[in-house]
Coordinates of C-alpha atoms and ligand atoms in Angstrom, one line a residue:
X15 CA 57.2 26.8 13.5
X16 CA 54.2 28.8 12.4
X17 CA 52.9 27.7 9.1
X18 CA 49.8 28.7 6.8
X19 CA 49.6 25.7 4.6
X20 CA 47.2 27.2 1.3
X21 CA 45.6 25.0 -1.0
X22 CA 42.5 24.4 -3.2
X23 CA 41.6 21.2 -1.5
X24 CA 41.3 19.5 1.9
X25 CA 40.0 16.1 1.9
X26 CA 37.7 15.3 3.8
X27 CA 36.4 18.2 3.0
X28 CA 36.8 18.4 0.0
X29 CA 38.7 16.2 -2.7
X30 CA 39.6 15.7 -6.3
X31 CA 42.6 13.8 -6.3
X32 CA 46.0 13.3 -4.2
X33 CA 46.5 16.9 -3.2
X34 CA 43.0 16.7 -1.2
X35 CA 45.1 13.6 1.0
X36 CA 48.3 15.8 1.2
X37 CA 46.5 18.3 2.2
X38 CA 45.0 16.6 5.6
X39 CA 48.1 14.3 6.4
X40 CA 50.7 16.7 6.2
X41 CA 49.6 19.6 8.2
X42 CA 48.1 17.2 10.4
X43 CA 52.3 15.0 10.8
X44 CA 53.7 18.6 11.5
X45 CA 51.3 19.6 13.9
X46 CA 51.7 15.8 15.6
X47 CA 56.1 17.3 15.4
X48 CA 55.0 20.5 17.4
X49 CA 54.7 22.9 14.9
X50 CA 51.6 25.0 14.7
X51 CA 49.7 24.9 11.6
X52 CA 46.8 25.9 10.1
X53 CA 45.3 25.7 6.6
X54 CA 43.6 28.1 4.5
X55 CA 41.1 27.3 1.7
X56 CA 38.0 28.4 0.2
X57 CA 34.5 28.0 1.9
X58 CA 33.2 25.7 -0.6
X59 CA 29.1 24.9 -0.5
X60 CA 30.3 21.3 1.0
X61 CA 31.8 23.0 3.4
X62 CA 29.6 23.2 6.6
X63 CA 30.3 26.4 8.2
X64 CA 28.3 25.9 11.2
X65 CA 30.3 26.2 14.6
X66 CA 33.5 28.1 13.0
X67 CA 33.8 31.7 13.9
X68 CA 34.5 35.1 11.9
X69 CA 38.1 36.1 12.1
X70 CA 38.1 39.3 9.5
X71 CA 36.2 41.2 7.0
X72 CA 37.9 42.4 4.1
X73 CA 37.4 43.7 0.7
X74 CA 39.9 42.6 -1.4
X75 CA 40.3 42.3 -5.1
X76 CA 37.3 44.2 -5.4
X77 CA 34.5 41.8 -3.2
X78 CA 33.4 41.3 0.1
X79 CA 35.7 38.5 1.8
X80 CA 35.4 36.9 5.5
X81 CA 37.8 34.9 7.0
X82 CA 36.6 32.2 9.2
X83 CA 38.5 30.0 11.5
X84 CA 36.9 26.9 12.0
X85 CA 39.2 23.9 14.3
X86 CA 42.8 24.0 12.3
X87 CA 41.3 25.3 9.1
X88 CA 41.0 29.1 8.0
X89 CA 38.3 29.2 5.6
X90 CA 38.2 32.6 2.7
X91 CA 34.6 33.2 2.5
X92 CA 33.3 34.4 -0.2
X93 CA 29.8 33.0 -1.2
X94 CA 29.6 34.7 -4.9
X95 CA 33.1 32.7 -5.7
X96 CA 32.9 29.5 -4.0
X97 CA 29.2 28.8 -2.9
X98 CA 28.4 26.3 -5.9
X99 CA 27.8 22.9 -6.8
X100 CA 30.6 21.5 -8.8
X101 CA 34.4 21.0 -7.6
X102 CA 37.1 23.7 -6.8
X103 CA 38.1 23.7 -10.7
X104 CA 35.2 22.7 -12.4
X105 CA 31.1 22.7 -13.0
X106 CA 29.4 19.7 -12.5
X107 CA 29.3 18.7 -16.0
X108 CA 33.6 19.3 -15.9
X109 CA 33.9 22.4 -17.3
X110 CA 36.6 24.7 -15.7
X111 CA 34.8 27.9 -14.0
X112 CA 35.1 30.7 -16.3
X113 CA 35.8 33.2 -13.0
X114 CA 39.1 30.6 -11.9
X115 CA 41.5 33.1 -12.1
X116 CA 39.8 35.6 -9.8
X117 CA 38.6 32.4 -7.6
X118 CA 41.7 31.5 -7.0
X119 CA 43.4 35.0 -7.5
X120 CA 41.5 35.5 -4.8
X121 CA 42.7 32.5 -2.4
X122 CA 46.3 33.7 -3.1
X123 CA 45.7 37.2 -2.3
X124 CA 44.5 36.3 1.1
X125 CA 47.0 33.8 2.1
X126 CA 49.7 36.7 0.9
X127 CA 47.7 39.5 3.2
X128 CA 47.8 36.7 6.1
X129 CA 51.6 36.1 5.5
X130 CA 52.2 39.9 5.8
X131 CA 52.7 42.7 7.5
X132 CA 48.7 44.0 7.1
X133 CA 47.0 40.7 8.3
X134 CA 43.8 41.1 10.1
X135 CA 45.0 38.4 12.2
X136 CA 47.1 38.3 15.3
X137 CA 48.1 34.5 14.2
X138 CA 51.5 35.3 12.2
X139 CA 52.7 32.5 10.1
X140 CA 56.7 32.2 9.6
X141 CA 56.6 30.5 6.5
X142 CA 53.4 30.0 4.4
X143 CA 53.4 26.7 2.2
X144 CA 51.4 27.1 -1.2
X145 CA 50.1 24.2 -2.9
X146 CA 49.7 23.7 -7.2
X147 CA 48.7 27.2 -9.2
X148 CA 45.8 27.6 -7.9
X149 CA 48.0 29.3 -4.6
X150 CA 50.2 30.5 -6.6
X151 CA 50.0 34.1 -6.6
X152 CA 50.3 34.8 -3.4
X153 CA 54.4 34.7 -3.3
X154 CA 53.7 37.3 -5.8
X155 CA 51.5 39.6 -4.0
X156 CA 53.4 39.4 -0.9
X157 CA 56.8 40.3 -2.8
X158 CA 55.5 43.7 -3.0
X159 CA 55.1 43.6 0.7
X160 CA 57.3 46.1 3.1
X161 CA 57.5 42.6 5.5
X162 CA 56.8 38.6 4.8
X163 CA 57.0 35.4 6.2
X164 CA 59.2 33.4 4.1
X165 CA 57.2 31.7 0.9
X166 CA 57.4 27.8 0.0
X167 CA 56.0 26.8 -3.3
X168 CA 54.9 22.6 -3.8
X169 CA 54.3 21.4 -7.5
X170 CA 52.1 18.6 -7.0
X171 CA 51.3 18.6 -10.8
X172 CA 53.3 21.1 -13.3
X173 CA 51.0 20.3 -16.3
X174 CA 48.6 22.2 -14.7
X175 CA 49.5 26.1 -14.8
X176 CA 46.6 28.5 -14.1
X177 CA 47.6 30.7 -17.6
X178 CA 44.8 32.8 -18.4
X179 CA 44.1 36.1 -20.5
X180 CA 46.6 39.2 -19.8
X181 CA 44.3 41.2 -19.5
X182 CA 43.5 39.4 -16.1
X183 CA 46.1 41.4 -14.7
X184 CA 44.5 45.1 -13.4
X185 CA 41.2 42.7 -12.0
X186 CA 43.9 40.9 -10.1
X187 CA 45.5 43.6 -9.1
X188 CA 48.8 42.5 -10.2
X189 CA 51.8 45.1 -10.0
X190 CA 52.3 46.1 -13.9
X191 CA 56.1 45.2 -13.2
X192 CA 55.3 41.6 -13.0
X193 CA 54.2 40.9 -16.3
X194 CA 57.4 40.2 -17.5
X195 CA 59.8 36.9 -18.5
X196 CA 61.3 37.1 -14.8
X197 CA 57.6 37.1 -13.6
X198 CA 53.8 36.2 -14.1
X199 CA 54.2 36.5 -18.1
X200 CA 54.5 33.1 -19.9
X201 CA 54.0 33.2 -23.7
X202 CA 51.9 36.6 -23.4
X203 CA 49.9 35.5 -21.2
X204 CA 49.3 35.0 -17.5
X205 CA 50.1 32.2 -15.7
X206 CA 50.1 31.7 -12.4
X207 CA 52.2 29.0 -11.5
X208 CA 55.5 30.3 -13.2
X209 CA 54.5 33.4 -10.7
X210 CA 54.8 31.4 -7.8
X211 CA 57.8 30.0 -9.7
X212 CA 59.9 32.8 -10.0
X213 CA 59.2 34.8 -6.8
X214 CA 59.1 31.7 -4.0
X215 CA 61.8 31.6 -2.0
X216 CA 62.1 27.7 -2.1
X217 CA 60.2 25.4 -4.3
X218 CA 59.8 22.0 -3.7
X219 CA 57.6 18.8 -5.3
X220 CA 56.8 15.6 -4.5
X221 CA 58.8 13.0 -5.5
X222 CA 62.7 13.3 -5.8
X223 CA 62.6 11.8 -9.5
X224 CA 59.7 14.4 -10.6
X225 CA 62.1 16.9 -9.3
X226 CA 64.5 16.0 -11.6
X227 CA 62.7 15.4 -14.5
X228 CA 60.5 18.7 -14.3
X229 CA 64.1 20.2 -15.4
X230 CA 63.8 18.3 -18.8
X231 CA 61.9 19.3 -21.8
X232 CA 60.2 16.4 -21.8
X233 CA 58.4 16.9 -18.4
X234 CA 59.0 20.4 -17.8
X235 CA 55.4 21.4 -19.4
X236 CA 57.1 24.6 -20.9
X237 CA 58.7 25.9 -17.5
X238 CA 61.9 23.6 -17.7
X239 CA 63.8 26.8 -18.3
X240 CA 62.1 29.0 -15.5
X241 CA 63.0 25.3 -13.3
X242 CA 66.4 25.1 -14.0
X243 CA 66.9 29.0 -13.3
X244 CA 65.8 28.0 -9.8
X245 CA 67.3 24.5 -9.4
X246 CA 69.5 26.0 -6.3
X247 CA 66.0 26.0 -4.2
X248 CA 64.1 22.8 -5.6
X249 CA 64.3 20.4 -3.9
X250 CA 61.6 16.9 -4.2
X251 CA 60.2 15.6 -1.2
X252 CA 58.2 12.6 -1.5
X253 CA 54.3 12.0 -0.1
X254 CA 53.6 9.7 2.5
X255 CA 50.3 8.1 3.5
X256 CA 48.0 8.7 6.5
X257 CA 48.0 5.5 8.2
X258 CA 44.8 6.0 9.6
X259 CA 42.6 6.3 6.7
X260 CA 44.4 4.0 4.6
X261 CA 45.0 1.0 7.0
X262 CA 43.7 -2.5 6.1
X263 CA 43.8 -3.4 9.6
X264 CA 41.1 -0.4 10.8
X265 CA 39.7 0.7 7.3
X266 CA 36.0 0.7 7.6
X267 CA 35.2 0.9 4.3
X268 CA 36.5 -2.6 3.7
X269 CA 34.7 -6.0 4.0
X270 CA 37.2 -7.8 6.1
X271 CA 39.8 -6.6 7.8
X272 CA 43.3 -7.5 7.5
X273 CA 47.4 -7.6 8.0
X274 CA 50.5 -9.1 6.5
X275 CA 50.1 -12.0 9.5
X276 CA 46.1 -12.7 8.0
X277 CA 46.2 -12.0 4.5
X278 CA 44.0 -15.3 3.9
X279 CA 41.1 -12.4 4.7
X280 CA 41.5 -10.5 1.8
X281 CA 39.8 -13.0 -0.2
X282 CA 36.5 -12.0 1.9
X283 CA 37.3 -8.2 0.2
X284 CA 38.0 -9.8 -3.5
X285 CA 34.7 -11.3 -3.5
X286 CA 32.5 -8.4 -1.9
X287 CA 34.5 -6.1 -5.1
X288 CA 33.5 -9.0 -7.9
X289 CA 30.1 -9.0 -6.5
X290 CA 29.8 -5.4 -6.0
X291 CA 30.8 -4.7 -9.5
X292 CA 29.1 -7.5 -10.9
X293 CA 32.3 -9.6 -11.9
X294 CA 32.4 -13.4 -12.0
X295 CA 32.7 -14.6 -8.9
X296 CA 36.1 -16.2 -9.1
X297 CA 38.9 -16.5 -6.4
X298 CA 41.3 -17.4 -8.7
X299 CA 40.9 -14.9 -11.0
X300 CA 43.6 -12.6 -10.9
X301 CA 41.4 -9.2 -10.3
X302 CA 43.4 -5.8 -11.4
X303 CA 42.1 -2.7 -10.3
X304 CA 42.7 1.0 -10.8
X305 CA 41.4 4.3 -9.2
X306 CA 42.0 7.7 -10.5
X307 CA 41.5 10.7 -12.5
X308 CA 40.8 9.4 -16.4
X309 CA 43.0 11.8 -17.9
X310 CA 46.2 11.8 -20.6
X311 CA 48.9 11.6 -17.6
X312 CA 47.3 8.5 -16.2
X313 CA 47.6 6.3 -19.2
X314 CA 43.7 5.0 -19.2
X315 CA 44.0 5.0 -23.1
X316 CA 46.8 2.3 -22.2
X317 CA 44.8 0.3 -20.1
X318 CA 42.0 0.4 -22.7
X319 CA 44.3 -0.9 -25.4
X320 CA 45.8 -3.7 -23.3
X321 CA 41.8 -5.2 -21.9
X322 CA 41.8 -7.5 -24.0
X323 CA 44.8 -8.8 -23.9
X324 CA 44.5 -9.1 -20.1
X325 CA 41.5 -11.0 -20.4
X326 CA 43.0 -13.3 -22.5
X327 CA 45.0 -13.6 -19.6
X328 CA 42.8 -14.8 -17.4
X329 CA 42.8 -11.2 -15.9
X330 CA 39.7 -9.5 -14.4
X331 CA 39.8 -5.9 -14.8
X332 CA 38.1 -3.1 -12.2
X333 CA 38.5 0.7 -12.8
X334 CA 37.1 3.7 -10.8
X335 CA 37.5 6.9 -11.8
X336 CA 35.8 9.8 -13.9
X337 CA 37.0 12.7 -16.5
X338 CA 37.8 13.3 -20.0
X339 CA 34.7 11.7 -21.9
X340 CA 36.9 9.5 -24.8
X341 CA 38.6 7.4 -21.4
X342 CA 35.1 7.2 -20.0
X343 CA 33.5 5.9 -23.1
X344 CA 36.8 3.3 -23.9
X345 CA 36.5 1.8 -20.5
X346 CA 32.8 1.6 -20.3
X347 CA 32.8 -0.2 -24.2
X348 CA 35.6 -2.2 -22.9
X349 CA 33.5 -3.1 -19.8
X350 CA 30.6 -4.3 -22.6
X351 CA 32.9 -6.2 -24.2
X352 CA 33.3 -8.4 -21.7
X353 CA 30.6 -8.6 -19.0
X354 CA 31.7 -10.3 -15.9
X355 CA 35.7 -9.9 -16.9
X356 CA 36.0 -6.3 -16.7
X357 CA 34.0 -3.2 -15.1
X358 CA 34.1 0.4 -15.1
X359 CA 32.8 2.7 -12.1
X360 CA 32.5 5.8 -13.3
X361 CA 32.6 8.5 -11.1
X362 CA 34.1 9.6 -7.7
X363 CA 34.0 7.6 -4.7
X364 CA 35.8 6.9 -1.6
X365 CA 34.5 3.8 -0.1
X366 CA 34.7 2.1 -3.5
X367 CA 38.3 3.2 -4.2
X368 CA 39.1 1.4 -0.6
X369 CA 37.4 -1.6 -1.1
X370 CA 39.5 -2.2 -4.5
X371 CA 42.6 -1.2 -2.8
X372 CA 41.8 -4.4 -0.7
X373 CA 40.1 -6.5 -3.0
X374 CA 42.1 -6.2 -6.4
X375 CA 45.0 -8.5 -6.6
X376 CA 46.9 -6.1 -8.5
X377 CA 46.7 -2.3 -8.7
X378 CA 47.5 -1.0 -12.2
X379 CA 49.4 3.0 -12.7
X380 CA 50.4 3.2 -16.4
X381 CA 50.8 6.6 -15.4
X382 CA 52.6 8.8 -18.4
X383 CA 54.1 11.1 -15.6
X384 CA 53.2 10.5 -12.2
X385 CA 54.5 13.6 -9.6
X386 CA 54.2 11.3 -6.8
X387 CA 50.8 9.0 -6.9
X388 CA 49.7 7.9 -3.7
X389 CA 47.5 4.9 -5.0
X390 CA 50.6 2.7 -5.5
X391 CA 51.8 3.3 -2.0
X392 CA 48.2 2.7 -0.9
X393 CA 47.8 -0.3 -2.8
X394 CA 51.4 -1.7 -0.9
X395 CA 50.0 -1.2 2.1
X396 CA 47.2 -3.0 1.1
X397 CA 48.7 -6.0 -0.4
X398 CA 47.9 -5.3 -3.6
X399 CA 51.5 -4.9 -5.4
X400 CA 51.1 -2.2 -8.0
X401 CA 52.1 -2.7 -11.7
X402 CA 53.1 0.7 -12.5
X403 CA 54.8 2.7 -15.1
X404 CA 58.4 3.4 -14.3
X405 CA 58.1 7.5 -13.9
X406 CA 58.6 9.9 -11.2
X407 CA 57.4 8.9 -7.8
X408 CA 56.6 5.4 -8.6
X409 CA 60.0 4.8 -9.8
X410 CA 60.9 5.8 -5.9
X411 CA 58.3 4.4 -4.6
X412 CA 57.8 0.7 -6.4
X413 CA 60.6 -1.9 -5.7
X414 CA 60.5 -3.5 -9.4
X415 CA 59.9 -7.3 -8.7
X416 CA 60.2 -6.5 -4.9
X417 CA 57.0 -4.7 -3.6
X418 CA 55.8 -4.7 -7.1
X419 CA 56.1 -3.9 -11.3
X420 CA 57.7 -1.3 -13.3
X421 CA 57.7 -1.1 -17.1
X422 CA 58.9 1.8 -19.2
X423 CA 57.4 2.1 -22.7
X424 CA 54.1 4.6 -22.4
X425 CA 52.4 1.6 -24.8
X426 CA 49.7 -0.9 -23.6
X427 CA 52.2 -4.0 -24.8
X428 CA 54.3 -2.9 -22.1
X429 CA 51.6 -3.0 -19.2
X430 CA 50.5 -6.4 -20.7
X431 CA 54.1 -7.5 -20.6
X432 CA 54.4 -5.9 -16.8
X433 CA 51.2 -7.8 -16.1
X434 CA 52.3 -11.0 -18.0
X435 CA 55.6 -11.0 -15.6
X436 CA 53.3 -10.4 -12.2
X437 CA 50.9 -13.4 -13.1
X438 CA 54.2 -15.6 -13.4
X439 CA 54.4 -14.4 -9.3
X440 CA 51.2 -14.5 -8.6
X441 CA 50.8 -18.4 -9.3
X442 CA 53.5 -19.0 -6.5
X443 CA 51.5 -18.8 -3.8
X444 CA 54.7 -18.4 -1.4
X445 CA 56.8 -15.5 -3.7
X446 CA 53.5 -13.5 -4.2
X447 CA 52.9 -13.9 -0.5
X448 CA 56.3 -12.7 0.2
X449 CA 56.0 -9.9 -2.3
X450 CA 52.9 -8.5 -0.4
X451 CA 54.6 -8.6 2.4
X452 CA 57.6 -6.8 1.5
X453 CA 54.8 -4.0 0.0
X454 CA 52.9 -4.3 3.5
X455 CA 55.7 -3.4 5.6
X456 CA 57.3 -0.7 4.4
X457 CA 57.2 2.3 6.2
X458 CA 55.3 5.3 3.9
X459 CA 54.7 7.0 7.1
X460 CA 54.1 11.3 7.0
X461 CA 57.2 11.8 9.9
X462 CA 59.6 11.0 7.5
X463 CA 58.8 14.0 4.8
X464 CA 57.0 16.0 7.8
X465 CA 60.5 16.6 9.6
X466 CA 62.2 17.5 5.7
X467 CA 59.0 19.9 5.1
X468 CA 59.9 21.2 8.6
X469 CA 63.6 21.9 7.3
X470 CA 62.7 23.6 4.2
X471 CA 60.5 25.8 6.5
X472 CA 63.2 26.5 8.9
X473 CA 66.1 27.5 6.1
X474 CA 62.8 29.7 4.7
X475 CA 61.2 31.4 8.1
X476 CA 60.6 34.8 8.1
X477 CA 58.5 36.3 10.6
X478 CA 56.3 39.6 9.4
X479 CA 56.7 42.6 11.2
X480 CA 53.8 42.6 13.8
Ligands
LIG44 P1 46.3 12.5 -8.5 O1 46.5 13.5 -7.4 O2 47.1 12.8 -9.7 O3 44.9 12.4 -8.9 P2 47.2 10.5 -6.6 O4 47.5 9.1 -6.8 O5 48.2 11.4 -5.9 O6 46.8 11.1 -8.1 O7 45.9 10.7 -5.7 C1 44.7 10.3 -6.2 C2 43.8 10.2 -5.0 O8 42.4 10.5 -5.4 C3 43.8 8.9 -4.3 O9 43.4 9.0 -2.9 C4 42.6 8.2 -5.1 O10 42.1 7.1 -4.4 C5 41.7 9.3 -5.2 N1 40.8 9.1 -6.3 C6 41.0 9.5 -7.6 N2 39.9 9.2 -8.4 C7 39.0 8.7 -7.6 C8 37.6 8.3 -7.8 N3 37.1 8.3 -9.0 N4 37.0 7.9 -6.7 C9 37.5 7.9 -5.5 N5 38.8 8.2 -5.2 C10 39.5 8.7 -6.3
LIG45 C1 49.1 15.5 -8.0 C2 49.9 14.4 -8.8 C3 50.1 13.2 -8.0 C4 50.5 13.5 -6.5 C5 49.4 14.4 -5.9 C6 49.7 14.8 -4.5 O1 47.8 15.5 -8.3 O2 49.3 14.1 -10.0 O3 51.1 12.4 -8.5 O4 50.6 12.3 -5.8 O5 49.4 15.6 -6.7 O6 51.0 15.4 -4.3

């Protein structure tokens, strides 16, 4: 199968958060299952393009556009748009870029123009696989085309849309016709996720709980309705983990390496993360560590109001992570409150976020909605049970009192009480031993949703007219 996997993000090229990981592991599980697959995303300033080759030059929505191949990646070049410091979404000082919709526009008017019948290219994908709004468009565009490969749409996050001005729509180049409830229009504006929405022929997302409860008011970020329309072709198809970068056993980021058969060794990692962060240098300190965006939909305001109480506890408290500025400043205050109980890293950055994967005792997701997460089935891997919010894909990928801790109130009394009922474990040396195991041992491997991807694109293939 042909595919031309789209997305905003490509670790380790470039990474914000899970879809950067799901963007390397999957492409790379399908290729590993024979199909052939290649993925197309902006040539960001990180980007080196040395050594990859020119492939087309266009002129598309208006600006001068190459396409450059460079290994499995196809790369839209277009310096005015992407050649900045900053991330794909934002300015370094995390402001959204006030051209997004025409950046990203544009990302989803070339994958469509390489998924149809016009491409430059004689590489014709049969399906191609778009990834959050910011790929969204391009089932759009390529609806209008005479012939199409077949169009998958993934919802790694639904509270994040892509709804800009309407009057976005001629710079865009958007077919009048598609401003309408059956289309790009979503409260009179633009948005355009409920584009890829409505003209995809299959959606899918990435857990099978979050598929479900995307249907619901609750979740369904005001496209429940549009959802439910199209709950024939949704289906939820859960992340898996790239054993190679996320392995204790090989993980060079790490202080010591490990495996379920050593785990004595992970003490070596505890102790380089208390140092490192400048935490008491306690072994029997139960250490609890989190990693991720500081945002609403990860619950940090839930961890802030339970610190205290988990240092009461005995608890020793590590976070990593950087975003909206009240999280940063209740974690960081938190962090002052108690020096040498708790920390706060602010900020992005990889090595650290392995070395607390290995060296925290405990990984804490108090998630609010959680698509999938892939921290909680890093942290398994890693022997660090997660004590998680029960929500979409933790609830299918956490064993509650098994592989690790699920609670269900969005409130920080109900982490403390999660916590509370893990430390009970914890001071059994043999169940908490047994509990990492169980965590260690499950299989989170890509095959698994690699060969269901590899359905979906198989009921979906189309191949465009040559
Ligand atoms: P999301 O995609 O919602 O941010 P996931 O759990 O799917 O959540 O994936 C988050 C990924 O980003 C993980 O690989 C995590 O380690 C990484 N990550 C998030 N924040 C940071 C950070 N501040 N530093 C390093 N890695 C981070
Ligand atoms: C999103 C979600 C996260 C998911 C990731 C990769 O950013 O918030 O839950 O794991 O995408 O699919």
């Amino acid at each position: 199968m042909r595919v031309l996997f789209v997305t905003p993000e490509c670790a380790p090229l470039t990474k914000t958060g899970g879809l950067g990981d799901v963007a390397a592991a999957l492409p790379a599980a399908l290729r590993a299952q024979g199909n052939d697959v290649r993925v197309l995303l902006p040539r960001y300033r990180e980007i080196d393009p040395a050594g990859a080759e020119e492939r087309a030059q266009l002129r598309l929505l208006g600006m001068d556009v190459r396409v450059l191949e460079k290994g499995d990646c196809l790369l839209v070049d277009a310096p005015a748009l992407y050649d900045r410091d900053g991330n794909p979404y934002q300015d370094a000082a995390g402001v959204d870029w006030p051209d997004n919709a025409l950046r990203f526009g544009l990302l989803s008017r070339v994958a469509a123009l390489l998924a149809g019948s016009a491409s430059p290219l004689a590489w014709r994908p049969e399906v191609l696989h778009c990834n959050d709004w910011p790929t969204a468009l391009a089932p759009v565009y390529l609806h209008f085309e005479p012939a199409r490969s077949g169009t998958v749409m993934t919802v790694h996050n639904l509270a994040f849309q892509g709804i800009f001005d309407a009057a976005l729509l001629e710079r865009l180049e958007l077919p009048r016709a598609t401003f309408a409830i059956e289309g790009v229009e979503f409260y009179g504006r633009l948005s355009f996720l409920k584009g890829g929405l409505v003209y995809a022929d299959a959606i899918s997302t990435v857990s099978p709980t979050y598929a479900r409860e995307i249907l619901t008011e609750e979740l369904g970020c005001g496209l429940d309705g549009v959802l439910r329309e199209r709950r024939g072709v949704l289906r939820g198809i859960l992340n898996g983990v790239d054993g190679e970068i996320w392995n204790p056993m090989t993980d060079p980021h790490i202080a010591e390496r490990y495996s379920w058969t050593s785990l004595e060794r992970k003490a070596a990692n505890k102790l380089a993360l208390q140092s490192r962060l400048n935490l008491a240098p306690e072994p029997q300190a139960p250490l609890l560590g989190m990693v991720g965006r500081f945002t609403h939909q990860k619950g940090v305001d839930l961890l802030a109001g339970a610190v205290d109480e988990l240092v009461q506890l005995g608890a020793q408290v590590c976070v990593l992570g950087h975003g909206e500025h009240e999280h940063e400043a209740a974690l960081s205050a938190a962090a002052a409150r108690h020096p040498g109980r708790v920390a706060c890293a602010i900020g992005f950055n990889e090595e650290l976020a392995h070395l607390i994967e290995a060296g925290a005792d405990m990984f804490l997701m108090p998630s609010r909605f959680e698509p999938c997460g892939l921290n909680q089935m890093y942290s398994q891997r890693y022997g660090t049970p997660p004590v998680a919010r029960a929500t979409g894909g933790l609830i299918d990928t956490i064993m509650d009192g098994e592989t690790g801790f699920l609670f269900a109130p969005a409130e920080s009394a109900a982490l403390v009480a999660a916590v509370t009922r893990a430390l009970a474990i914890y001071g059994d040396a043999r169940r908490w031993r047994e509990l990492q195991r169980r965590g260690m041992t499950r299989d989170f491997s890509w095959a698994g949703p690699a060969r269901q991807y590899a359905g979906l694109y198989a009921a979906h293939a189309r191949a465009p007219v040559p």
